[in-house]
Amino acid sequence: MVTLECLQVNNGRDFAIEINNTECVQTLKELLAQQMEYTVHPDDLKLFLAKNDDDNWLQQNSGVVEALKRGVATNVVKKVEKPQMIGSYEIRALGVPTEGSRGNIHVLVVVPPKEWGDVRPSKQVFVMLQTSVVDLNDVGEGEVQSTAELSQLLQLYGDFLSSLFVRQEVKMVWGILCNNYIGSSPPNNAYVLVGSPGVGKSALLVLFCCYLATHHAYNIYLARTLKHAGRASSPHVLLCFRGKEVTAYPDCRPHHTEALWATFRTEHVHNLKFLIVVMATAKQTSKAANWTSSTHATCYQHRRSTD
């Protein structure tokens, strides 16, 4: 038996697979498919030996592995991702050590983009640390603030900028939001944030939600509408904050949205620190208001369909 350390390129997950070295690569695919958090056919998996140009195994803490986790396609990464492991190859022919080597990655696991869009997890739960979220009150006007950690956390959920230019208007809106929502009695009102395309409404609201949840123990239902091929659909990326614990839905279909909202609202309806945020066009926001009308506090972002 050998232990193969495997890295899933699409989402950065790593796991160990024990297999007899006389088995073939196809058997390894079947074992990998069983370990995944979602249903995928073994034949849809592409496997690559995790070796660099020097024929050495990749290290878990290496820059190449970090790039693979983030989906960054550098020239080095492209070299690593070929040639593909053939299903009929025996494991022992791959040169995998019979004794584990600490910190090594042996196999890269890739779900092709077409299949990945269909099978990626319906939800994930993770903890968002305070250190990942900046308070813009502590950032000077005109400064560029790094938000790299938050960007990595949200890469499957509508993305987020790796850095944020803090303009005067951003500081002003942040201050108003803080005054309204941080205190002993948060308002039982709805607010609408309107602005021209590209001014940073989305980034500001997402950051503020993360800040309220991690620094002030808010329970927040955040619905984000994304565009595909120039068109916007119903909110299909959902982030449900229970303080620092986040339940994230990367592809929430419209008919699931209301059910998830009803569950979250029932869970937190008596909690004063309870907020719903909808980021969508004016038409979509109006529709969302119909089924969120009894929340403690609501914040909407209106944007043109071209935003």
PDB file of C-alpha atoms in Angstrom:
ATOM      1  CA  MET A   1       0.000   0.000   0.000  1.00  0.00           C
ATOM      2  CA  VAL A   2       1.084   3.553  -0.693  1.00  0.00           C
ATOM      3  CA  THR A   3      -0.358   6.847   0.499  1.00  0.00           C
ATOM      4  CA  LEU A   4      -0.864   9.458  -2.198  1.00  0.00           C
ATOM      5  CA  GLU A   5      -1.197  13.093  -1.164  1.00  0.00           C
ATOM      6  CA  CYS A   6      -3.659  14.642  -3.611  1.00  0.00           C
ATOM      7  CA  LEU A   7      -4.527  18.281  -4.288  1.00  0.00           C
ATOM      8  CA  GLN A   8      -7.768  19.323  -5.953  1.00  0.00           C
ATOM      9  CA  VAL A   9      -6.825  22.219  -8.198  1.00  0.00           C
ATOM     10  CA  ASN A  10     -10.313  23.690  -8.497  1.00  0.00           C
ATOM     11  CA  ASN A  11     -10.845  24.478  -4.825  1.00  0.00           C
ATOM     12  CA  GLY A  12      -7.502  23.914  -3.088  1.00  0.00           C
ATOM     13  CA  ARG A  13      -8.667  20.916  -1.060  1.00  0.00           C
ATOM     14  CA  ASP A  14      -6.022  18.308  -0.271  1.00  0.00           C
ATOM     15  CA  PHE A  15      -6.520  14.765   0.987  1.00  0.00           C
ATOM     16  CA  ALA A  16      -4.674  11.454   1.278  1.00  0.00           C
ATOM     17  CA  ILE A  17      -5.623   8.283  -0.611  1.00  0.00           C
ATOM     18  CA  GLU A  18      -4.335   4.838   0.347  1.00  0.00           C
ATOM     19  CA  ILE A  19      -4.050   2.438  -2.582  1.00  0.00           C
ATOM     20  CA  ASN A  20      -2.216  -0.749  -3.487  1.00  0.00           C
ATOM     21  CA  ASN A  21       0.667   0.124  -5.809  1.00  0.00           C
ATOM     22  CA  THR A  22      -0.360  -2.698  -8.152  1.00  0.00           C
ATOM     23  CA  GLU A  23      -3.682  -0.962  -8.840  1.00  0.00           C
ATOM     24  CA  CYS A  24      -4.146   1.247 -11.883  1.00  0.00           C
ATOM     25  CA  VAL A  25      -4.813   4.975 -12.205  1.00  0.00           C
ATOM     26  CA  GLN A  26      -8.476   4.310 -13.045  1.00  0.00           C
ATOM     27  CA  THR A  27      -8.930   2.762  -9.596  1.00  0.00           C
ATOM     28  CA  LEU A  28      -7.346   5.869  -8.089  1.00  0.00           C
ATOM     29  CA  LYS A  29      -9.908   8.009  -9.936  1.00  0.00           C
ATOM     30  CA  GLU A  30     -12.718   5.930  -8.471  1.00  0.00           C
ATOM     31  CA  LEU A  31     -11.330   6.336  -4.955  1.00  0.00           C
ATOM     32  CA  LEU A  32     -10.951  10.084  -5.460  1.00  0.00           C
ATOM     33  CA  ALA A  33     -14.525  10.413  -6.692  1.00  0.00           C
ATOM     34  CA  GLN A  34     -15.739   8.750  -3.480  1.00  0.00           C
ATOM     35  CA  GLN A  35     -13.796  11.242  -1.352  1.00  0.00           C
ATOM     36  CA  MET A  36     -15.237  14.359  -2.963  1.00  0.00           C
ATOM     37  CA  GLU A  37     -17.967  16.493  -1.443  1.00  0.00           C
ATOM     38  CA  TYR A  38     -20.138  16.237  -4.552  1.00  0.00           C
ATOM     39  CA  THR A  39     -21.032  13.744  -7.262  1.00  0.00           C
ATOM     40  CA  VAL A  40     -18.630  13.441 -10.162  1.00  0.00           C
ATOM     41  CA  HIS A  41     -17.954  10.568 -12.545  1.00  0.00           C
ATOM     42  CA  PRO A  42     -14.413   9.171 -12.215  1.00  0.00           C
ATOM     43  CA  ASP A  43     -13.867   9.498 -15.970  1.00  0.00           C
ATOM     44  CA  ASP A  44     -14.395  13.265 -15.702  1.00  0.00           C
ATOM     45  CA  LEU A  45     -11.370  13.630 -13.434  1.00  0.00           C
ATOM     46  CA  LYS A  46      -8.000  14.537 -14.894  1.00  0.00           C
ATOM     47  CA  LEU A  47      -4.951  13.490 -12.892  1.00  0.00           C
ATOM     48  CA  PHE A  48      -1.403  14.803 -13.174  1.00  0.00           C
ATOM     49  CA  LEU A  49       1.813  13.860 -11.416  1.00  0.00           C
ATOM     50  CA  ALA A  50       2.708  16.736  -9.112  1.00  0.00           C
ATOM     51  CA  LYS A  51       6.328  17.108 -10.183  1.00  0.00           C
ATOM     52  CA  ASN A  52       8.378  20.142 -11.142  1.00  0.00           C
ATOM     53  CA  ASP A  53      11.000  20.514 -13.885  1.00  0.00           C
ATOM     54  CA  ASP A  54      13.629  18.919 -11.620  1.00  0.00           C
ATOM     55  CA  ASP A  55      11.485  15.775 -11.330  1.00  0.00           C
ATOM     56  CA  ASN A  56      10.873  16.482  -7.639  1.00  0.00           C
ATOM     57  CA  TRP A  57       7.503  16.323  -5.913  1.00  0.00           C
ATOM     58  CA  LEU A  58       5.763  19.638  -5.303  1.00  0.00           C
ATOM     59  CA  GLN A  59       5.811  20.898  -1.730  1.00  0.00           C
ATOM     60  CA  GLN A  60       2.570  21.869   0.007  1.00  0.00           C
ATOM     61  CA  ASN A  61       3.997  25.245   1.028  1.00  0.00           C
ATOM     62  CA  SER A  62       5.466  26.080  -2.389  1.00  0.00           C
ATOM     63  CA  GLY A  63       4.432  29.004  -4.549  1.00  0.00           C
ATOM     64  CA  VAL A  64       3.368  26.662  -7.345  1.00  0.00           C
ATOM     65  CA  VAL A  65       0.946  24.817  -5.060  1.00  0.00           C
ATOM     66  CA  GLU A  66      -0.482  28.110  -3.783  1.00  0.00           C
ATOM     67  CA  ALA A  67      -1.004  29.200  -7.399  1.00  0.00           C
ATOM     68  CA  LEU A  68      -2.749  25.910  -8.169  1.00  0.00           C
ATOM     69  CA  LYS A  69      -5.071  26.384  -5.199  1.00  0.00           C
ATOM     70  CA  ARG A  70      -6.029  29.852  -6.412  1.00  0.00           C
ATOM     71  CA  GLY A  71      -6.408  28.778 -10.034  1.00  0.00           C
ATOM     72  CA  VAL A  72      -3.610  31.073 -11.226  1.00  0.00           C
ATOM     73  CA  ALA A  73      -2.371  29.759 -14.588  1.00  0.00           C
ATOM     74  CA  THR A  74       1.341  30.623 -14.605  1.00  0.00           C
ATOM     75  CA  ASN A  75       3.760  29.039 -17.080  1.00  0.00           C
ATOM     76  CA  VAL A  76       5.086  26.788 -14.309  1.00  0.00           C
ATOM     77  CA  VAL A  77       1.567  25.635 -13.459  1.00  0.00           C
ATOM     78  CA  LYS A  78       0.847  24.877 -17.114  1.00  0.00           C
ATOM     79  CA  LYS A  79       3.964  22.706 -17.278  1.00  0.00           C
ATOM     80  CA  VAL A  80       2.962  20.831 -14.135  1.00  0.00           C
ATOM     81  CA  GLU A  81      -0.492  20.064 -15.534  1.00  0.00           C
ATOM     82  CA  LYS A  82       0.860  17.822 -18.306  1.00  0.00           C
ATOM     83  CA  PRO A  83       1.102  15.098 -19.302  1.00  0.00           C
ATOM     84  CA  GLN A  84      -2.089  13.544 -17.950  1.00  0.00           C
ATOM     85  CA  MET A  85      -1.995  10.255 -16.028  1.00  0.00           C
ATOM     86  CA  ILE A  86      -3.483   7.466 -18.170  1.00  0.00           C
ATOM     87  CA  GLY A  87      -6.122   5.250 -16.553  1.00  0.00           C
ATOM     88  CA  SER A  88      -4.378   1.989 -17.465  1.00  0.00           C
ATOM     89  CA  TYR A  89      -1.056   2.953 -15.831  1.00  0.00           C
ATOM     90  CA  GLU A  90      -0.130   1.075 -12.671  1.00  0.00           C
ATOM     91  CA  ILE A  91       0.512   3.168  -9.578  1.00  0.00           C
ATOM     92  CA  ARG A  92       3.945   1.604  -9.050  1.00  0.00           C
ATOM     93  CA  ALA A  93       5.033   2.829 -12.477  1.00  0.00           C
ATOM     94  CA  LEU A  94       4.554   6.442 -11.387  1.00  0.00           C
ATOM     95  CA  GLY A  95       7.527   6.475  -9.030  1.00  0.00           C
ATOM     96  CA  VAL A  96       5.527   7.239  -5.906  1.00  0.00           C
ATOM     97  CA  PRO A  97       7.571   6.470  -2.751  1.00  0.00           C
ATOM     98  CA  THR A  98       6.334   3.532  -0.688  1.00  0.00           C
ATOM     99  CA  GLU A  99       6.945   5.562   2.461  1.00  0.00           C
ATOM    100  CA  GLY A 100       5.261   8.916   2.863  1.00  0.00           C
ATOM    101  CA  SER A 101       7.334  12.055   2.354  1.00  0.00           C
ATOM    102  CA  ARG A 102       6.242  14.851   4.642  1.00  0.00           C
ATOM    103  CA  GLY A 103       4.966  17.934   2.850  1.00  0.00           C
ATOM    104  CA  ASN A 104       4.893  16.387  -0.637  1.00  0.00           C
ATOM    105  CA  ILE A 105       2.019  16.526  -3.111  1.00  0.00           C
ATOM    106  CA  HIS A 106       1.909  13.503  -5.446  1.00  0.00           C
ATOM    107  CA  VAL A 107      -1.239  13.923  -7.553  1.00  0.00           C
ATOM    108  CA  LEU A 108      -3.078  16.959  -8.923  1.00  0.00           C
ATOM    109  CA  VAL A 109      -6.814  16.406  -9.381  1.00  0.00           C
ATOM    110  CA  VAL A 110      -8.670  18.540 -11.919  1.00  0.00           C
ATOM    111  CA  VAL A 111     -12.371  18.590 -12.731  1.00  0.00           C
ATOM    112  CA  PRO A 112     -12.683  20.099 -16.248  1.00  0.00           C
ATOM    113  CA  PRO A 113     -14.351  23.547 -16.228  1.00  0.00           C
ATOM    114  CA  LYS A 114     -17.554  22.377 -17.915  1.00  0.00           C
ATOM    115  CA  GLU A 115     -18.156  19.636 -15.358  1.00  0.00           C
ATOM    116  CA  TRP A 116     -16.944  21.795 -12.459  1.00  0.00           C
ATOM    117  CA  GLY A 117     -19.752  24.266 -13.054  1.00  0.00           C
ATOM    118  CA  ASP A 118     -22.260  21.446 -12.565  1.00  0.00           C
ATOM    119  CA  VAL A 119     -20.740  19.547  -9.657  1.00  0.00           C
ATOM    120  CA  ARG A 120     -19.012  22.027  -7.352  1.00  0.00           C
ATOM    121  CA  PRO A 121     -20.344  21.927  -3.783  1.00  0.00           C
ATOM    122  CA  SER A 122     -23.880  23.201  -3.238  1.00  0.00           C
ATOM    123  CA  LYS A 123     -22.683  24.814  -0.022  1.00  0.00           C
ATOM    124  CA  GLN A 124     -19.590  25.213   2.110  1.00  0.00           C
ATOM    125  CA  VAL A 125     -19.106  26.274   5.714  1.00  0.00           C
ATOM    126  CA  PHE A 126     -16.026  28.185   6.805  1.00  0.00           C
ATOM    127  CA  VAL A 127     -14.870  30.564   9.520  1.00  0.00           C
ATOM    128  CA  MET A 128     -14.002  34.150   8.594  1.00  0.00           C
ATOM    129  CA  LEU A 129     -11.436  35.584  10.990  1.00  0.00           C
ATOM    130  CA  GLN A 130     -11.395  39.194  12.179  1.00  0.00           C
ATOM    131  CA  THR A 131      -7.867  39.560  10.846  1.00  0.00           C
ATOM    132  CA  SER A 132      -9.185  38.951   7.310  1.00  0.00           C
ATOM    133  CA  VAL A 133     -11.544  41.938   7.467  1.00  0.00           C
ATOM    134  CA  VAL A 134     -10.406  45.539   7.770  1.00  0.00           C
ATOM    135  CA  ASP A 135     -12.295  48.382   9.457  1.00  0.00           C
ATOM    136  CA  LEU A 136     -12.149  51.273   6.990  1.00  0.00           C
ATOM    137  CA  ASN A 137     -12.343  53.694   9.916  1.00  0.00           C
ATOM    138  CA  ASP A 138      -8.729  52.692  10.544  1.00  0.00           C
ATOM    139  CA  VAL A 139      -7.641  53.335   6.940  1.00  0.00           C
ATOM    140  CA  GLY A 140      -6.656  56.777   5.724  1.00  0.00           C
ATOM    141  CA  GLU A 141      -8.409  58.502   2.832  1.00  0.00           C
ATOM    142  CA  GLY A 142      -6.595  57.899  -0.453  1.00  0.00           C
ATOM    143  CA  GLU A 143      -4.806  54.763   0.775  1.00  0.00           C
ATOM    144  CA  VAL A 144      -4.809  51.416  -1.011  1.00  0.00           C
ATOM    145  CA  GLN A 145      -5.835  48.737   1.485  1.00  0.00           C
ATOM    146  CA  SER A 146      -4.898  45.098   0.916  1.00  0.00           C
ATOM    147  CA  THR A 147      -7.883  42.726   1.069  1.00  0.00           C
ATOM    148  CA  ALA A 148      -6.016  39.660  -0.199  1.00  0.00           C
ATOM    149  CA  GLU A 149      -7.236  37.261   2.509  1.00  0.00           C
ATOM    150  CA  LEU A 150     -10.861  38.196   1.943  1.00  0.00           C
ATOM    151  CA  SER A 151     -10.368  37.925  -1.813  1.00  0.00           C
ATOM    152  CA  GLN A 152      -9.169  34.344  -1.432  1.00  0.00           C
ATOM    153  CA  LEU A 153     -12.056  33.401   0.870  1.00  0.00           C
ATOM    154  CA  LEU A 154     -14.671  34.738  -1.554  1.00  0.00           C
ATOM    155  CA  GLN A 155     -13.177  33.552  -4.838  1.00  0.00           C
ATOM    156  CA  LEU A 156     -16.057  31.093  -5.413  1.00  0.00           C
ATOM    157  CA  TYR A 157     -18.751  33.455  -4.162  1.00  0.00           C
ATOM    158  CA  GLY A 158     -18.765  36.404  -6.515  1.00  0.00           C
ATOM    159  CA  ASP A 159     -15.104  37.269  -5.980  1.00  0.00           C
ATOM    160  CA  PHE A 160     -13.685  40.259  -4.142  1.00  0.00           C
ATOM    161  CA  LEU A 161     -10.907  42.720  -4.929  1.00  0.00           C
ATOM    162  CA  SER A 162      -7.421  41.883  -3.686  1.00  0.00           C
ATOM    163  CA  SER A 163      -6.987  45.566  -2.792  1.00  0.00           C
ATOM    164  CA  LEU A 164      -9.325  48.502  -2.249  1.00  0.00           C
ATOM    165  CA  PHE A 165      -8.706  52.179  -3.003  1.00  0.00           C
ATOM    166  CA  VAL A 166     -10.316  54.078  -0.129  1.00  0.00           C
ATOM    167  CA  ARG A 167     -11.798  57.227  -1.627  1.00  0.00           C
ATOM    168  CA  GLN A 168     -13.391  60.041   0.363  1.00  0.00           C
ATOM    169  CA  GLU A 169     -16.874  58.878  -0.644  1.00  0.00           C
ATOM    170  CA  VAL A 170     -16.116  55.339   0.537  1.00  0.00           C
ATOM    171  CA  LYS A 171     -15.033  56.662   3.941  1.00  0.00           C
ATOM    172  CA  MET A 172     -18.199  58.755   4.199  1.00  0.00           C
ATOM    173  CA  VAL A 173     -20.561  55.882   3.377  1.00  0.00           C
ATOM    174  CA  TRP A 174     -18.655  53.526   5.682  1.00  0.00           C
ATOM    175  CA  GLY A 175     -19.008  56.005   8.530  1.00  0.00           C
ATOM    176  CA  ILE A 176     -22.756  56.371   7.937  1.00  0.00           C
ATOM    177  CA  LEU A 177     -23.241  52.594   7.864  1.00  0.00           C
ATOM    178  CA  CYS A 178     -21.261  52.181  11.078  1.00  0.00           C
ATOM    179  CA  ASN A 179     -23.297  54.873  12.818  1.00  0.00           C
ATOM    180  CA  ASN A 180     -26.547  53.193  11.770  1.00  0.00           C
ATOM    181  CA  TYR A 181     -25.720  49.565  12.509  1.00  0.00           C
ATOM    182  CA  ILE A 182     -23.206  49.551  15.350  1.00  0.00           C
ATOM    183  CA  GLY A 183     -24.823  50.276  18.687  1.00  0.00           C
ATOM    184  CA  SER A 184     -27.302  48.961  21.213  1.00  0.00           C
ATOM    185  CA  SER A 185     -30.365  49.412  18.980  1.00  0.00           C
ATOM    186  CA  PRO A 186     -29.746  48.762  15.262  1.00  0.00           C
ATOM    187  CA  PRO A 187     -32.416  50.404  13.061  1.00  0.00           C
ATOM    188  CA  ASN A 188     -35.511  48.594  11.846  1.00  0.00           C
ATOM    189  CA  ASN A 189     -35.337  50.306   8.468  1.00  0.00           C
ATOM    190  CA  ALA A 190     -34.462  49.593   4.855  1.00  0.00           C
ATOM    191  CA  TYR A 191     -31.666  51.495   3.120  1.00  0.00           C
ATOM    192  CA  VAL A 192     -30.778  51.671  -0.557  1.00  0.00           C
ATOM    193  CA  LEU A 193     -27.270  52.318  -1.887  1.00  0.00           C
ATOM    194  CA  VAL A 194     -27.329  53.764  -5.411  1.00  0.00           C
ATOM    195  CA  GLY A 195     -24.390  54.706  -7.608  1.00  0.00           C
ATOM    196  CA  SER A 196     -22.922  54.666 -11.085  1.00  0.00           C
ATOM    197  CA  PRO A 197     -21.328  51.467 -12.428  1.00  0.00           C
ATOM    198  CA  GLY A 198     -17.815  50.805 -11.184  1.00  0.00           C
ATOM    199  CA  VAL A 199     -17.761  53.139  -8.174  1.00  0.00           C
ATOM    200  CA  GLY A 200     -17.365  50.284  -5.690  1.00  0.00           C
ATOM    201  CA  LYS A 201     -20.856  49.687  -4.284  1.00  0.00           C
ATOM    202  CA  SER A 202     -20.511  45.904  -4.339  1.00  0.00           C
ATOM    203  CA  ALA A 203     -17.089  45.876  -2.695  1.00  0.00           C
ATOM    204  CA  LEU A 204     -18.222  48.293   0.011  1.00  0.00           C
ATOM    205  CA  LEU A 205     -21.328  46.310   0.941  1.00  0.00           C
ATOM    206  CA  VAL A 206     -19.600  42.929   0.936  1.00  0.00           C
ATOM    207  CA  LEU A 207     -16.783  44.290   3.095  1.00  0.00           C
ATOM    208  CA  PHE A 208     -19.260  45.899   5.486  1.00  0.00           C
ATOM    209  CA  CYS A 209     -21.202  42.639   5.859  1.00  0.00           C
ATOM    210  CA  CYS A 210     -17.992  40.772   6.628  1.00  0.00           C
ATOM    211  CA  TYR A 211     -17.019  43.485   9.113  1.00  0.00           C
ATOM    212  CA  LEU A 212     -20.346  43.443  10.963  1.00  0.00           C
ATOM    213  CA  ALA A 213     -20.321  39.650  11.154  1.00  0.00           C
ATOM    214  CA  THR A 214     -16.731  39.164  12.301  1.00  0.00           C
ATOM    215  CA  HIS A 215     -16.261  42.232  14.513  1.00  0.00           C
ATOM    216  CA  HIS A 216     -19.803  42.722  15.864  1.00  0.00           C
ATOM    217  CA  ALA A 217     -21.359  39.215  15.794  1.00  0.00           C
ATOM    218  CA  TYR A 218     -24.102  40.087  13.295  1.00  0.00           C
ATOM    219  CA  ASN A 219     -26.270  37.472  11.591  1.00  0.00           C
ATOM    220  CA  ILE A 220     -26.451  38.488   7.936  1.00  0.00           C
ATOM    221  CA  TYR A 221     -28.173  37.106   4.866  1.00  0.00           C
ATOM    222  CA  LEU A 222     -26.253  38.393   1.829  1.00  0.00           C
ATOM    223  CA  ALA A 223     -27.653  37.695  -1.648  1.00  0.00           C
ATOM    224  CA  ARG A 224     -25.433  38.577  -4.616  1.00  0.00           C
ATOM    225  CA  THR A 225     -26.543  38.701  -8.229  1.00  0.00           C
ATOM    226  CA  LEU A 226     -23.812  37.914 -10.740  1.00  0.00           C
ATOM    227  CA  LYS A 227     -23.772  38.353 -14.490  1.00  0.00           C
ATOM    228  CA  HIS A 228     -23.232  35.611 -17.041  1.00  0.00           C
ATOM    229  CA  ALA A 229     -22.783  36.454 -20.716  1.00  0.00           C
ATOM    230  CA  GLY A 230     -23.895  40.013 -20.052  1.00  0.00           C
ATOM    231  CA  ARG A 231     -27.111  39.035 -18.282  1.00  0.00           C
ATOM    232  CA  ALA A 232     -28.020  39.115 -14.621  1.00  0.00           C
ATOM    233  CA  SER A 233     -30.123  36.410 -13.008  1.00  0.00           C
ATOM    234  CA  SER A 234     -31.881  36.147  -9.671  1.00  0.00           C
ATOM    235  CA  PRO A 235     -29.595  36.259  -6.613  1.00  0.00           C
ATOM    236  CA  HIS A 236     -27.717  32.997  -6.864  1.00  0.00           C
ATOM    237  CA  VAL A 237     -24.700  33.500  -4.615  1.00  0.00           C
ATOM    238  CA  LEU A 238     -25.721  33.473  -0.976  1.00  0.00           C
ATOM    239  CA  LEU A 239     -23.600  34.091   2.111  1.00  0.00           C
ATOM    240  CA  CYS A 240     -25.295  33.400   5.439  1.00  0.00           C
ATOM    241  CA  PHE A 241     -23.234  34.840   8.289  1.00  0.00           C
ATOM    242  CA  ARG A 242     -23.746  33.591  11.817  1.00  0.00           C
ATOM    243  CA  GLY A 243     -21.099  35.789  13.298  1.00  0.00           C
ATOM    244  CA  LYS A 244     -17.741  34.526  12.034  1.00  0.00           C
ATOM    245  CA  GLU A 245     -19.224  31.248  10.741  1.00  0.00           C
ATOM    246  CA  VAL A 246     -20.285  31.530   7.106  1.00  0.00           C
ATOM    247  CA  THR A 247     -22.490  29.140   5.135  1.00  0.00           C
ATOM    248  CA  ALA A 248     -21.899  29.899   1.469  1.00  0.00           C
ATOM    249  CA  TYR A 249     -23.946  28.799  -1.539  1.00  0.00           C
ATOM    250  CA  PRO A 250     -21.993  29.389  -4.788  1.00  0.00           C
ATOM    251  CA  ASP A 251     -24.846  28.443  -7.144  1.00  0.00           C
ATOM    252  CA  CYS A 252     -28.179  28.903  -5.422  1.00  0.00           C
ATOM    253  CA  ARG A 253     -31.019  28.452  -7.901  1.00  0.00           C
ATOM    254  CA  PRO A 254     -33.893  30.971  -7.729  1.00  0.00           C
ATOM    255  CA  HIS A 255     -36.421  28.452  -6.395  1.00  0.00           C
ATOM    256  CA  HIS A 256     -34.083  27.689  -3.458  1.00  0.00           C
ATOM    257  CA  THR A 257     -33.524  31.311  -2.477  1.00  0.00           C
ATOM    258  CA  GLU A 258     -36.834  31.910  -0.730  1.00  0.00           C
ATOM    259  CA  ALA A 259     -36.653  28.627   1.197  1.00  0.00           C
ATOM    260  CA  LEU A 260     -33.157  29.403   2.448  1.00  0.00           C
ATOM    261  CA  TRP A 261     -34.260  32.882   3.414  1.00  0.00           C
ATOM    262  CA  ALA A 262     -37.258  31.542   5.350  1.00  0.00           C
ATOM    263  CA  THR A 263     -35.031  29.155   7.301  1.00  0.00           C
ATOM    264  CA  PHE A 264     -32.464  31.830   8.125  1.00  0.00           C
ATOM    265  CA  ARG A 265     -35.117  34.338   9.125  1.00  0.00           C
ATOM    266  CA  THR A 266     -36.866  31.857  11.436  1.00  0.00           C
ATOM    267  CA  GLU A 267     -33.535  31.106  13.059  1.00  0.00           C
ATOM    268  CA  HIS A 268     -32.642  34.752  13.734  1.00  0.00           C
ATOM    269  CA  VAL A 269     -35.918  36.708  13.701  1.00  0.00           C
ATOM    270  CA  HIS A 270     -35.638  37.561  17.416  1.00  0.00           C
ATOM    271  CA  ASN A 271     -32.005  38.626  17.174  1.00  0.00           C
ATOM    272  CA  LEU A 272     -31.520  42.397  17.051  1.00  0.00           C
ATOM    273  CA  LYS A 273     -28.232  42.002  15.188  1.00  0.00           C
ATOM    274  CA  PHE A 274     -29.939  40.659  12.084  1.00  0.00           C
ATOM    275  CA  LEU A 275     -29.478  42.116   8.613  1.00  0.00           C
ATOM    276  CA  ILE A 276     -30.371  41.247   5.042  1.00  0.00           C
ATOM    277  CA  VAL A 277     -28.378  42.649   2.137  1.00  0.00           C
ATOM    278  CA  VAL A 278     -29.461  42.237  -1.489  1.00  0.00           C
ATOM    279  CA  MET A 279     -27.113  43.260  -4.293  1.00  0.00           C
ATOM    280  CA  ALA A 280     -29.028  43.403  -7.560  1.00  0.00           C
ATOM    281  CA  THR A 281     -30.674  45.618 -10.174  1.00  0.00           C
ATOM    282  CA  ALA A 282     -33.600  47.811  -9.131  1.00  0.00           C
ATOM    283  CA  LYS A 283     -36.131  45.373 -10.618  1.00  0.00           C
ATOM    284  CA  GLN A 284     -34.636  42.372  -8.849  1.00  0.00           C
ATOM    285  CA  THR A 285     -34.272  44.272  -5.578  1.00  0.00           C
ATOM    286  CA  SER A 286     -37.957  45.212  -5.699  1.00  0.00           C
ATOM    287  CA  LYS A 287     -38.865  41.542  -6.097  1.00  0.00           C
ATOM    288  CA  ALA A 288     -36.624  40.574  -3.192  1.00  0.00           C
ATOM    289  CA  ALA A 289     -38.257  43.209  -0.998  1.00  0.00           C
ATOM    290  CA  ASN A 290     -41.582  41.385  -1.297  1.00  0.00           C
ATOM    291  CA  TRP A 291     -40.283  38.343   0.586  1.00  0.00           C
ATOM    292  CA  THR A 292     -37.961  40.159   3.015  1.00  0.00           C
ATOM    293  CA  SER A 293     -40.337  42.884   4.155  1.00  0.00           C
ATOM    294  CA  SER A 294     -40.452  41.846   7.813  1.00  0.00           C
ATOM    295  CA  THR A 295     -36.731  41.847   8.566  1.00  0.00           C
ATOM    296  CA  HIS A 296     -35.244  43.889  11.396  1.00  0.00           C
ATOM    297  CA  ALA A 297     -32.970  45.807   9.070  1.00  0.00           C
ATOM    298  CA  THR A 298     -32.515  45.681   5.338  1.00  0.00           C
ATOM    299  CA  CYS A 299     -29.921  47.145   2.999  1.00  0.00           C
ATOM    300  CA  TYR A 300     -30.279  47.054  -0.769  1.00  0.00           C
ATOM    301  CA  GLN A 301     -27.910  47.910  -3.579  1.00  0.00           C
ATOM    302  CA  HIS A 302     -29.536  49.145  -6.765  1.00  0.00           C
ATOM    303  CA  ARG A 303     -27.469  48.970  -9.913  1.00  0.00           C
ATOM    304  CA  ARG A 304     -28.111  49.346 -13.595  1.00  0.00           C
ATOM    305  CA  SER A 305     -28.069  46.162 -15.638  1.00  0.00           C
ATOM    306  CA  THR A 306     -24.790  47.356 -17.175  1.00  0.00           C
ATOM    307  CA  ASP A 307     -23.068  47.699 -13.778  1.00  0.00           C
TER     308      ASP A 307
END
